[in-house]
Short mmCIF file of C-alpha atoms and ligand atoms in Angstrom, two decimals:
data_model
loop_
_atom_site.label_atom_id
_atom_site.label_comp_id
_atom_site.label_asym_id
_atom_site.label_seq_id
_atom_site.Cartn_x
_atom_site.Cartn_y
_atom_site.Cartn_z
CA ARG A 158 -18.57 7.28 6.82
CA VAL A 159 -15.88 9.88 5.13
CA ARG A 160 -13.63 6.68 4.22
CA THR A 161 -16.56 4.00 3.36
CA THR A 162 -18.18 7.22 0.96
CA LEU A 163 -13.89 7.19 -0.06
CA GLY A 164 -13.99 3.75 -0.82
CA ARG A 165 -16.81 3.55 -2.55
CA ILE A 166 -15.73 6.54 -4.97
CA THR A 167 -12.33 4.93 -5.25
CA LEU A 168 -14.32 1.10 -6.19
CA ALA A 169 -16.04 3.44 -8.68
CA ALA A 170 -13.40 5.36 -10.87
CA ALA A 171 -11.29 1.92 -10.70
CA THR A 172 -14.21 0.24 -12.02
CA ALA A 173 -14.60 3.13 -14.66
CA LEU A 174 -10.88 3.33 -15.30
CA ALA A 175 -10.60 -0.72 -15.81
CA GLY A 176 -13.12 -0.60 -17.73
CA THR A 177 -11.72 1.80 -20.63
CA ALA A 178 -8.23 0.12 -20.42
CA THR A 179 -6.94 -2.81 -21.78
CA VAL A 180 -5.58 -4.14 -18.07
CA GLN A 181 -2.69 -6.03 -19.03
CA ALA A 182 0.54 -7.01 -17.54
CA ALA A 183 2.15 -3.82 -20.23
CA PRO A 184 5.59 -4.97 -21.18
CA ALA A 185 8.44 -4.34 -18.84
CA HIS A 186 9.94 -2.15 -21.97
CA ALA A 187 8.17 -1.79 -25.09
CA GLU A 188 10.44 -1.94 -27.80
CA THR A 189 12.90 1.02 -27.11
CA ALA A 190 14.51 1.85 -23.67
CA LEU A 191 13.88 5.37 -21.32
CA PRO A 192 16.85 6.78 -21.25
CA THR A 193 18.13 6.65 -17.84
CA ILE A 194 19.64 9.05 -14.93
CA THR A 195 23.30 8.68 -15.19
CA ASP A 196 26.28 9.37 -12.78
CA ASP A 197 29.18 11.70 -13.62
CA GLN A 198 30.88 8.28 -14.65
CA GLY A 199 28.11 7.35 -17.19
CA ARG A 200 26.45 4.76 -15.21
CA THR A 201 22.98 4.36 -15.03
CA LEU A 202 21.71 4.92 -11.22
CA ILE A 203 18.83 2.80 -10.10
CA LEU A 204 17.73 4.70 -7.10
CA HIS A 205 16.87 3.01 -4.23
CA GLY A 206 15.63 5.57 -1.37
CA LEU A 207 13.57 6.99 1.33
CA ASN A 208 11.54 10.38 1.68
CA THR A 209 13.17 12.19 4.97
CA ALA A 210 10.91 12.96 6.02
CA SER A 211 7.34 14.25 6.75
CA SER A 212 8.95 16.07 9.82
CA ALA A 213 10.76 18.19 7.68
CA LYS A 214 6.54 19.93 7.47
CA GLY A 215 7.07 21.52 10.44
CA PRO A 216 8.34 24.85 11.48
CA THR A 217 12.22 24.60 11.31
CA GLY A 218 12.06 22.47 8.13
CA LEU A 219 14.22 20.33 9.11
CA PRO A 220 13.80 16.14 9.10
CA TRP A 221 13.89 14.58 12.52
CA ILE A 222 17.17 12.35 11.78
CA SER A 223 20.62 12.16 12.44
CA ARG A 224 23.84 11.71 10.78
CA ASP A 225 23.96 7.70 12.88
CA ASP A 226 20.64 7.44 10.98
CA VAL A 227 21.98 8.02 7.29
CA VAL A 228 25.06 5.71 8.62
CA ARG A 229 22.52 2.80 9.82
CA GLU A 230 20.16 3.33 6.66
CA ALA A 231 23.43 3.16 4.21
CA ARG A 232 24.38 -0.37 6.22
CA ASP A 233 20.93 -1.94 6.95
CA ILE A 234 18.78 -1.08 3.53
CA GLY A 235 21.47 -0.07 1.42
CA THR A 236 20.14 3.06 0.03
CA ASN A 237 21.96 5.07 -2.35
CA SER A 238 20.00 7.70 -2.52
CA VAL A 239 17.30 9.91 -0.32
CA ARG A 240 14.60 12.07 -1.60
CA TYR A 241 15.10 14.96 0.86
CA LEU A 242 12.06 17.25 1.99
CA ILE A 243 12.59 20.87 1.81
CA GLN A 244 10.25 23.77 2.29
CA TRP A 245 9.13 26.92 0.26
CA LYS A 246 8.32 28.66 3.38
CA ASN A 247 11.45 28.34 4.98
CA VAL A 248 13.75 28.87 1.65
CA GLU A 249 12.22 32.30 1.19
CA PRO A 250 10.23 33.54 4.40
CA ARG A 251 9.86 37.08 3.00
CA PRO A 252 9.45 38.05 0.06
CA GLY A 253 12.48 37.94 -2.30
CA VAL A 254 14.58 37.17 0.85
CA TYR A 255 15.89 33.85 1.19
CA ASP A 256 17.15 32.04 4.70
CA ASP A 257 20.48 31.02 3.91
CA ALA A 258 21.12 29.46 7.27
CA TYR A 259 18.03 27.51 6.80
CA LEU A 260 20.02 26.09 3.33
CA ASP A 261 23.39 25.48 5.82
CA GLU A 262 21.65 23.24 7.56
CA VAL A 263 19.87 21.39 4.99
CA ALA A 264 23.57 21.59 3.32
CA LYS A 265 24.54 19.88 6.76
CA ARG A 266 22.35 17.16 6.22
CA VAL A 267 22.82 16.21 2.80
CA ALA A 268 26.31 16.04 3.85
CA TRP A 269 25.67 13.03 5.66
CA TYR A 270 24.31 11.55 2.76
CA GLY A 271 27.25 12.29 0.50
CA GLU A 272 29.73 10.38 3.25
CA GLN A 273 27.64 7.31 2.31
CA GLY A 274 28.26 7.75 -0.99
CA MET A 275 24.21 9.11 -1.60
CA HIS A 276 22.50 11.09 -4.11
CA VAL A 277 20.55 13.39 -3.16
CA ILE A 278 17.41 14.64 -4.49
CA LEU A 279 15.87 17.72 -2.81
CA ASP A 280 12.06 17.69 -3.31
CA MET A 281 10.39 21.44 -2.75
CA HIS A 282 7.49 19.81 -0.61
CA GLN A 283 4.09 20.97 -0.15
CA ASP A 284 0.96 19.58 0.71
CA ILE A 285 -2.50 21.18 0.94
CA TYR A 286 -0.48 24.75 -0.47
CA GLY A 287 0.88 25.70 2.97
CA PRO A 288 0.25 25.90 6.57
CA ASP A 289 -1.81 29.15 5.96
CA ALA A 290 -4.12 27.94 3.57
CA CYS A 291 -5.88 25.96 5.86
CA LYS A 292 -5.74 26.29 9.88
CA GLY A 293 -2.25 24.44 9.64
CA ALA A 294 -3.41 21.54 7.74
CA GLY A 295 -0.88 21.66 5.01
CA ASN A 296 2.82 23.02 4.36
CA GLY A 297 4.59 24.39 1.26
CA ALA A 298 4.11 27.91 0.58
CA PRO A 299 4.98 31.08 3.21
CA ALA A 300 2.42 32.96 4.63
CA TRP A 301 2.67 36.15 2.50
CA ALA A 302 2.09 33.72 -0.59
CA THR A 303 -1.00 32.23 0.66
CA TYR A 304 -4.17 34.02 -0.96
CA THR A 305 -7.32 32.69 -0.02
CA ASP A 306 -9.90 35.67 -0.30
CA GLY A 307 -11.18 35.34 2.88
CA LEU A 308 -12.78 31.81 1.71
CA PRO A 309 -13.47 29.32 4.49
CA CYS A 310 -11.80 26.25 5.25
CA THR A 311 -12.03 23.28 8.01
CA PRO A 312 -9.33 20.72 7.83
CA GLN A 313 -10.75 17.32 6.81
CA ASP A 314 -9.84 13.51 7.58
CA PRO A 315 -8.63 12.21 5.93
CA TRP A 316 -6.33 14.70 4.91
CA VAL A 317 -6.64 14.87 0.93
CA LEU A 318 -10.24 15.90 1.44
CA THR A 319 -8.68 19.07 2.86
CA TYR A 320 -7.36 19.91 -0.90
CA LEU A 321 -11.18 20.48 -2.01
CA GLN A 322 -11.98 23.19 0.88
CA PRO A 323 -13.10 26.98 -0.87
CA ALA A 324 -9.94 28.30 0.76
CA VAL A 325 -7.12 25.86 -0.53
CA LEU A 326 -8.93 25.69 -4.10
CA ARG A 327 -8.51 29.64 -3.71
CA ALA A 328 -5.01 29.81 -2.76
CA TYR A 329 -3.90 27.35 -5.88
CA ASP A 330 -5.88 29.57 -8.00
CA ASN A 331 -4.21 32.83 -6.76
CA PHE A 332 -0.55 30.84 -7.31
CA TRP A 333 -1.56 29.75 -10.69
CA ASN A 334 -2.40 32.97 -11.31
CA ASN A 335 -6.19 31.16 -12.45
CA THR A 336 -7.22 34.43 -10.84
CA GLY A 337 -5.46 36.68 -13.12
CA LYS A 338 -4.53 37.97 -9.64
CA HIS A 339 -1.17 37.05 -8.99
CA PRO A 340 1.01 36.97 -11.83
CA GLU A 341 4.17 37.17 -8.98
CA LEU A 342 3.63 34.04 -7.19
CA MET A 343 5.18 31.54 -9.69
CA GLU A 344 8.09 34.09 -10.48
CA HIS A 345 8.98 34.06 -6.61
CA TYR A 346 8.96 30.14 -7.01
CA ALA A 347 11.39 29.68 -9.79
CA ALA A 348 13.65 32.73 -8.26
CA ALA A 349 13.37 30.53 -4.82
CA TRP A 350 14.54 27.35 -7.09
CA ARG A 351 16.98 29.37 -8.56
CA HIS A 352 18.74 30.32 -5.18
CA VAL A 353 18.58 27.04 -3.93
CA ALA A 354 20.38 25.44 -6.79
CA GLN A 355 22.93 28.71 -6.54
CA ARG A 356 23.61 26.84 -3.19
CA PHE A 357 23.84 23.26 -4.67
CA ALA A 358 25.30 23.35 -7.46
CA ASP A 359 28.67 22.18 -6.72
CA ASP A 360 27.90 20.08 -4.52
CA ARG A 361 28.60 16.65 -5.36
CA ALA A 362 25.99 14.81 -2.88
CA VAL A 363 23.40 16.33 -4.82
CA LEU A 364 21.66 14.60 -7.60
CA GLY A 365 18.96 16.70 -8.84
CA TYR A 366 15.77 18.92 -7.72
CA ASP A 367 11.88 17.78 -7.78
CA LEU A 368 10.43 21.18 -8.55
CA MET A 369 6.98 20.79 -6.86
CA ASN A 370 5.47 17.56 -4.64
CA GLU A 371 2.20 16.64 -6.26
CA PRO A 372 0.95 19.64 -8.17
CA PHE A 373 -2.90 20.43 -7.76
CA GLY A 374 -4.24 22.58 -10.07
CA GLY A 375 -7.19 24.47 -7.97
CA THR A 376 -10.02 24.33 -10.02
CA ARG A 377 -8.04 23.48 -13.10
CA GLN A 378 -7.76 19.49 -13.10
CA PHE A 379 -5.65 17.15 -15.77
CA GLY A 380 -6.16 18.50 -19.37
CA PHE A 381 -6.98 22.05 -18.33
CA PHE A 382 -4.03 21.88 -15.96
CA GLU A 383 -1.30 19.89 -16.75
CA GLY A 384 -1.04 21.43 -20.65
CA PRO A 385 -1.72 25.23 -19.85
CA VAL A 386 -0.74 25.62 -17.00
CA LEU A 387 2.07 23.20 -15.04
CA ALA A 388 4.52 22.41 -18.00
CA PRO A 389 4.83 26.39 -18.71
CA PHE A 390 5.60 26.64 -15.32
CA TYR A 391 7.97 23.80 -14.77
CA GLN A 392 9.43 25.42 -17.67
CA ARG A 393 10.56 29.02 -15.95
CA VAL A 394 11.53 26.97 -13.34
CA VAL A 395 14.11 24.83 -15.39
CA ASN A 396 14.87 27.83 -17.18
CA ALA A 397 15.81 29.59 -13.61
CA VAL A 398 17.46 26.86 -12.27
CA ARG A 399 19.37 26.22 -15.89
CA THR A 400 21.01 29.90 -14.81
CA ALA A 401 22.63 28.94 -11.85
CA ASP A 402 23.09 25.11 -12.67
CA ARG A 403 23.78 23.35 -15.79
CA ASP A 404 24.33 19.79 -14.74
CA ASN A 405 21.85 18.39 -11.84
CA TRP A 406 19.39 16.86 -12.89
CA VAL A 407 15.80 18.07 -12.84
CA PHE A 408 12.75 16.07 -11.57
CA VAL A 409 8.81 16.79 -12.90
CA GLU A 410 5.65 15.26 -11.71
CA PRO A 411 2.62 14.73 -13.25
CA GLN A 412 -0.90 15.86 -10.83
CA ALA A 413 -0.93 13.91 -7.84
CA LEU A 414 -5.25 13.18 -8.26
CA GLY A 415 -4.94 10.44 -11.33
CA PRO A 416 -1.93 9.73 -12.48
CA ASN A 417 -0.97 8.59 -8.38
CA GLU A 418 -3.84 5.68 -8.98
CA GLY A 419 -2.01 4.66 -12.62
CA ALA A 420 -4.42 7.05 -14.77
CA GLU A 421 -2.51 8.68 -17.72
CA THR A 422 -1.03 11.88 -17.41
CA SER A 423 -1.02 15.23 -19.90
CA LEU A 424 1.71 16.62 -18.48
CA GLY A 425 3.50 18.56 -21.64
CA THR A 426 6.84 17.95 -22.48
CA VAL A 427 9.86 20.31 -20.66
CA ARG A 428 12.71 21.58 -22.76
CA ASP A 429 16.25 21.68 -21.04
CA PRO A 430 18.62 24.34 -22.14
CA ARG A 431 21.51 22.65 -20.86
CA PRO A 432 24.10 21.64 -23.25
CA GLY A 433 25.36 18.21 -23.92
CA GLY A 434 21.70 16.86 -23.87
CA PRO A 435 18.68 16.84 -21.26
CA ARG A 436 18.51 15.61 -17.57
CA ILE A 437 14.97 15.86 -16.80
CA VAL A 438 13.26 12.99 -15.22
CA PHE A 439 9.04 12.14 -14.73
CA ALA A 440 8.84 11.85 -10.91
CA PRO A 441 5.09 10.34 -10.51
CA HIS A 442 4.42 8.53 -7.55
CA PHE A 443 2.21 5.52 -7.18
CA TYR A 444 -0.34 5.79 -4.47
CA PRO A 445 -3.80 3.15 -5.50
CA GLY A 446 -6.50 4.54 -3.95
CA GLY A 447 -7.72 1.45 -1.42
CA VAL A 448 -4.35 0.89 0.33
CA ASP A 449 -3.62 4.65 0.54
CA LEU A 450 -5.23 5.97 3.68
CA GLY A 451 -5.42 2.90 6.13
CA GLY A 452 -6.49 0.60 3.41
CA SER A 453 -5.68 -2.88 2.86
CA TYR A 454 -4.22 -5.68 0.15
CA ASP A 455 -6.97 -7.96 0.43
CA GLY A 456 -10.10 -9.58 -0.36
CA ALA A 457 -11.90 -7.03 -3.13
CA ALA A 458 -9.60 -3.93 -2.66
CA LYS A 459 -6.82 -6.16 -3.59
CA LEU A 460 -8.11 -6.86 -6.97
CA LEU A 461 -9.09 -3.22 -7.65
CA VAL A 462 -5.42 -2.03 -6.53
CA GLN A 463 -4.09 -4.69 -9.48
CA ALA A 464 -5.81 -3.24 -11.52
CA GLN A 465 -4.29 0.27 -10.51
CA PHE A 466 -1.36 -1.40 -10.74
CA ALA A 467 -1.49 -2.42 -14.85
CA LEU A 468 -2.48 1.45 -15.19
CA TRP A 469 0.31 2.46 -13.63
CA LYS A 470 2.15 -0.08 -15.05
CA ARG A 471 1.50 1.10 -18.74
CA ASN A 472 0.42 4.70 -18.67
CA MET A 473 3.62 6.13 -16.34
CA PRO A 474 6.14 4.49 -18.53
CA ALA A 475 4.48 5.86 -21.51
CA ALA A 476 3.88 8.92 -20.46
CA ALA A 477 7.80 9.18 -19.92
CA ARG A 478 8.69 7.76 -23.34
CA ARG A 479 6.78 10.44 -24.44
CA LEU A 480 8.37 13.12 -22.84
CA GLY A 481 11.56 11.56 -23.24
CA ALA A 482 12.84 11.34 -20.10
CA PRO A 483 14.04 8.74 -17.30
CA ILE A 484 10.97 7.86 -15.04
CA TRP A 485 11.57 7.42 -11.20
CA LEU A 486 9.13 6.55 -8.89
CA GLY A 487 9.40 9.60 -6.18
CA GLU A 488 6.69 8.12 -3.60
CA VAL A 489 5.37 4.92 -2.40
CA GLY A 490 4.27 3.30 0.38
CA GLY A 491 2.46 4.61 2.88
CA MET A 492 0.78 1.39 4.63
CA GLY A 493 1.36 0.48 8.32
CA GLN A 494 3.31 -2.59 8.62
CA ASP A 495 0.21 -4.37 10.69
CA ALA A 496 -2.00 -3.54 7.82
CA PRO A 497 -3.60 -6.71 5.85
CA GLY A 498 -1.70 -7.47 2.80
CA ALA A 499 1.31 -4.68 3.17
CA ALA A 500 4.35 -7.43 2.75
CA ASP A 501 2.27 -8.28 -0.14
CA PHE A 502 1.95 -4.98 -1.69
CA THR A 503 5.35 -3.80 -0.93
CA GLY A 504 6.91 -6.98 -2.51
CA ASP A 505 4.38 -6.64 -5.64
CA TRP A 506 6.05 -2.56 -6.15
CA LEU A 507 9.66 -3.37 -5.50
CA THR A 508 8.94 -5.95 -8.36
CA MET A 509 6.93 -3.59 -10.94
CA ALA A 510 9.74 -1.30 -9.91
CA ASP A 511 12.60 -4.27 -10.94
CA ASP A 512 10.58 -4.82 -13.94
CA LEU A 513 10.46 -1.36 -15.14
CA THR A 514 14.15 -0.81 -14.25
CA MET A 515 12.78 1.94 -12.50
CA GLY A 516 14.11 3.86 -8.94
CA TRP A 517 12.13 4.60 -6.20
CA ALA A 518 11.84 6.37 -2.70
CA TYR A 519 9.85 4.99 -0.55
CA TRP A 520 7.17 7.00 1.87
CA SER A 521 8.58 7.91 4.39
CA ASN A 522 11.57 7.86 7.09
CA ASP A 523 9.77 9.06 9.46
CA PRO A 524 9.48 6.51 12.73
CA GLY A 525 6.47 4.85 13.22
CA SER A 526 4.36 1.67 11.54
CA SER A 527 5.11 2.76 7.73
CA GLY A 528 8.89 4.05 8.38
CA VAL A 529 11.48 1.58 8.77
CA VAL A 530 11.94 1.77 12.35
CA ASP A 531 8.98 1.93 14.81
CA GLY A 532 8.01 4.55 17.19
CA LYS A 533 10.54 2.58 19.56
CA GLY A 534 13.30 2.71 17.02
CA ASN A 535 13.07 -1.57 16.22
CA PRO A 536 13.41 -2.22 12.32
CA THR A 537 9.86 -2.26 11.03
CA LEU A 538 8.93 -5.32 8.04
CA PHE A 539 10.16 -2.84 5.86
CA ALA A 540 13.20 -2.30 6.57
CA LYS A 541 13.94 -6.47 6.04
CA THR A 542 11.58 -5.72 2.73
CA LEU A 543 13.21 -2.50 1.19
CA ALA A 544 16.17 -4.19 1.89
CA ARG A 545 16.63 -5.67 -1.17
CA PRO A 546 19.55 -6.79 -3.88
CA TYR A 547 19.34 -4.47 -6.74
CA PRO A 548 22.26 -2.61 -8.89
CA ARG A 549 23.04 0.83 -7.72
CA ALA A 550 24.93 1.62 -10.67
CA VAL A 551 25.25 -0.07 -14.33
CA ALA A 552 27.68 0.27 -16.49
CA GLY A 553 25.27 0.88 -19.47
CA THR A 554 21.50 0.65 -20.11
CA PRO A 555 19.67 -2.07 -17.97
CA THR A 556 17.75 -4.16 -19.70
CA ARG A 557 16.50 -6.15 -17.01
CA ILE A 558 16.71 -6.62 -13.43
CA SER A 559 14.34 -9.79 -11.29
CA TYR A 560 14.55 -10.52 -7.83
CA SER A 561 13.11 -13.56 -6.33
CA SER A 562 13.96 -16.78 -4.15
CA GLY A 563 17.60 -15.41 -3.10
CA THR A 564 18.79 -14.53 -6.84
CA LEU A 565 19.52 -11.43 -8.73
CA THR A 566 19.15 -11.67 -12.32
CA VAL A 567 20.45 -7.81 -13.93
CA GLY A 568 21.13 -7.65 -17.78
CA TRP A 569 21.86 -4.67 -19.76
CA LYS A 570 23.25 -3.67 -22.83
CA THR A 571 27.23 -1.55 -23.12
CA ARG A 572 27.59 1.79 -23.40
CA PRO A 573 30.85 2.51 -24.77
CA GLY A 574 33.23 4.88 -22.94
CA ILE A 575 32.36 3.76 -19.21
CA SER A 576 35.20 2.01 -17.45
CA ALA A 577 33.35 1.90 -13.62
CA PRO A 578 31.72 -1.01 -12.84
CA THR A 579 28.68 -2.38 -12.52
CA GLU A 580 27.92 -1.94 -8.81
CA LEU A 581 25.34 -4.58 -7.45
CA TRP A 582 24.11 -4.48 -3.55
CA PHE A 583 23.12 -7.20 -0.96
CA PRO A 584 22.02 -7.53 2.72
CA SER A 585 24.17 -9.89 3.60
CA ALA A 586 28.19 -9.90 4.15
CA THR A 587 28.42 -13.43 2.96
CA PRO A 588 30.31 -13.20 -0.67
CA PRO A 589 27.65 -13.82 -2.87
CA LYS A 590 28.08 -16.30 -6.16
CA VAL A 591 27.77 -15.11 -9.23
CA THR A 592 27.80 -16.30 -12.90
CA LEU A 593 28.30 -13.92 -16.27
CA THR A 594 27.35 -14.38 -19.62
CA ASP A 595 30.41 -12.73 -20.67
CA LYS A 596 33.55 -15.35 -21.99
CA PRO A 597 35.22 -16.73 -18.95
CA GLY A 598 38.42 -14.70 -18.47
CA THR A 599 37.25 -11.16 -19.74
CA TRP A 600 35.53 -10.02 -17.19
CA ARG A 601 36.41 -9.90 -13.13
CA THR A 602 34.52 -8.87 -9.57
CA GLN A 603 35.58 -7.62 -6.77
CA TRP A 604 33.13 -8.24 -3.21
CA ASP A 605 33.31 -5.22 -0.51
CA ALA A 606 32.36 -6.79 2.60
CA THR A 607 31.87 -4.04 3.94
CA ARG A 608 29.20 -2.22 2.07
CA HIS A 609 28.21 -5.45 0.91
CA VAL A 610 28.88 -4.27 -2.49
CA LEU A 611 29.96 -6.28 -5.76
CA SER A 612 31.41 -4.37 -8.17
CA VAL A 613 31.61 -5.84 -12.27
CA TRP A 614 33.93 -5.20 -14.34
CA ALA A 615 32.50 -6.68 -17.82
CA ASN A 616 34.17 -7.70 -20.99
CA PRO A 617 33.58 -3.70 -23.04
CA ALA A 618 33.60 -5.63 -26.55
CA GLU A 619 30.59 -7.95 -25.75
CA PRO A 620 27.44 -6.23 -26.44
CA THR A 621 24.90 -7.57 -24.08
CA HIS A 622 25.55 -9.02 -20.67
CA THR A 623 23.36 -10.67 -18.05
CA ILE A 624 24.72 -11.95 -14.28
CA THR A 625 23.03 -13.67 -12.04
CA VAL A 626 23.89 -13.47 -8.56
CA HIS A 627 23.12 -16.50 -5.82
C1 IDC B 891 1.21 12.88 4.94
C2 IDC B 891 1.88 12.38 5.85
C3 IDC B 891 0.60 12.32 7.41
C4 IDC B 891 0.53 13.91 7.00
C5 IDC B 891 0.03 14.24 5.75
C6 IDC B 891 -0.68 16.18 5.56
O1 IDC B 891 1.76 11.01 6.01
O2 IDC B 891 1.16 12.24 8.21
O3 IDC B 891 -0.70 14.62 7.94
O4 IDC B 891 1.29 13.76 4.38
O5 IDC B 891 0.89 16.32 5.36
C7 IDC B 891 1.31 12.03 -0.16
C8 IDC B 891 2.49 13.53 -0.10
C9 IDC B 891 2.85 13.24 1.35
C10 IDC B 891 1.97 12.46 2.52
C11 IDC B 891 1.92 10.88 1.97
C12 IDC B 891 1.07 9.93 3.00
O6 IDC B 891 3.02 13.57 -1.15
O7 IDC B 891 2.79 14.43 1.93
O8 IDC B 891 2.47 12.61 4.12
N1 IDC B 891 1.54 10.76 0.15
O9 IDC B 891 -0.02 10.35 2.75
N2 IDC B 891 0.88 11.73 -1.16
C13 IDC B 891 -0.07 10.94 -1.40
C14 IDC B 891 -0.05 10.52 0.04
#
């Protein structure tokens, strides 16, 4: 019943959205390319990675993985990054008291990714505020920061409906100080991030910080939340992080409701006080209604989802452009491998990401039918589809990424002063066949059969390059 109702709501919403929008394929990159996330050699990073993991929402705040799992992931899927979940409740179990033993455990796991040459984005995760907002349904905030003012709560199925329970709405209203009673909670959150940033500022494996998973405004939504409440909150947290760490990237998400389905965001600009240019990334998610929460990607549902693809592809890059930030898809997926159209859906969002020269983090790395290994440790459909050829790093500004029928094409513009190579990853150890538009004799490649990485040193004197690899 609930699902049917949700389906109808989604249908109505999507129809309404589609009616007001010009639903056509947006150009991959309008006139000007977005800024890009860069590594310490100035190369653009195209991040492919997994969210690791939902299991970190539990009491220990740590995901299920072992070091071997990270080795296997790097080898089999070729990921160069991870969206690694941490929890405020574990960072700050009592007000102003930080659990450094927890951060040591996080650091130990971060090092496993570092050993594989992977970049870690620490994600301060939350769903439904925290475990104490609604009888253990949520995760994120500590008990001491959860003020529900005695309002009732019943966990709902599907879980997202729990967001609308009175106690949960009040917990958020108190956090954002919509009630005027708890200005201290956002202060605590910002200070907790400063502490985390202090711990990881010099950790070379850490690329950045995703400040809050899927912010939810309580009784304030959309234009009443993202502009006046969320953006100033991010600004506070960024300022706090920058007192401890000037170099890592900071990832900011729009509110989830709406943008997750492709609707516009009104998130305001967040300024980066660091010297040497901003390092703020716009990090929306993509969960089209219809495939999320046990849906499918076929028939009428597929048409609705395709409308949401078109909206997302238009609205999210436009928001990134408005914010002057690179874009990165922090969560996508969640479909079981047996759901109708799961492979098709995965292929379509991977193509969207390539079209936007945008990286992603798949939801999730937890064993099971939406993971890369099932409950018995066997590779799923997603292990295969996510192991997609891609440029891990580009020595310039990427203008094109496309992969189909065994051919990867990558185009980029030269950025002066980069001596490190462009690096392409392939699932196979067989040396690939390469053509490049640069004049013969002015460029070279090197194939690493162990890492399945092709390094390309293009001719820096040519302004643009296109490489085609079979
Ligand atoms: C889901 C988990 C599910 C858990 C639920 C609540 O897969 O097992 O019960 O969280 O904690 C998100 C969230 C992410 C969700 C994911 C899939 O960021 O935490 O994980 N999702 O539903 N937003 C949209 C979807």
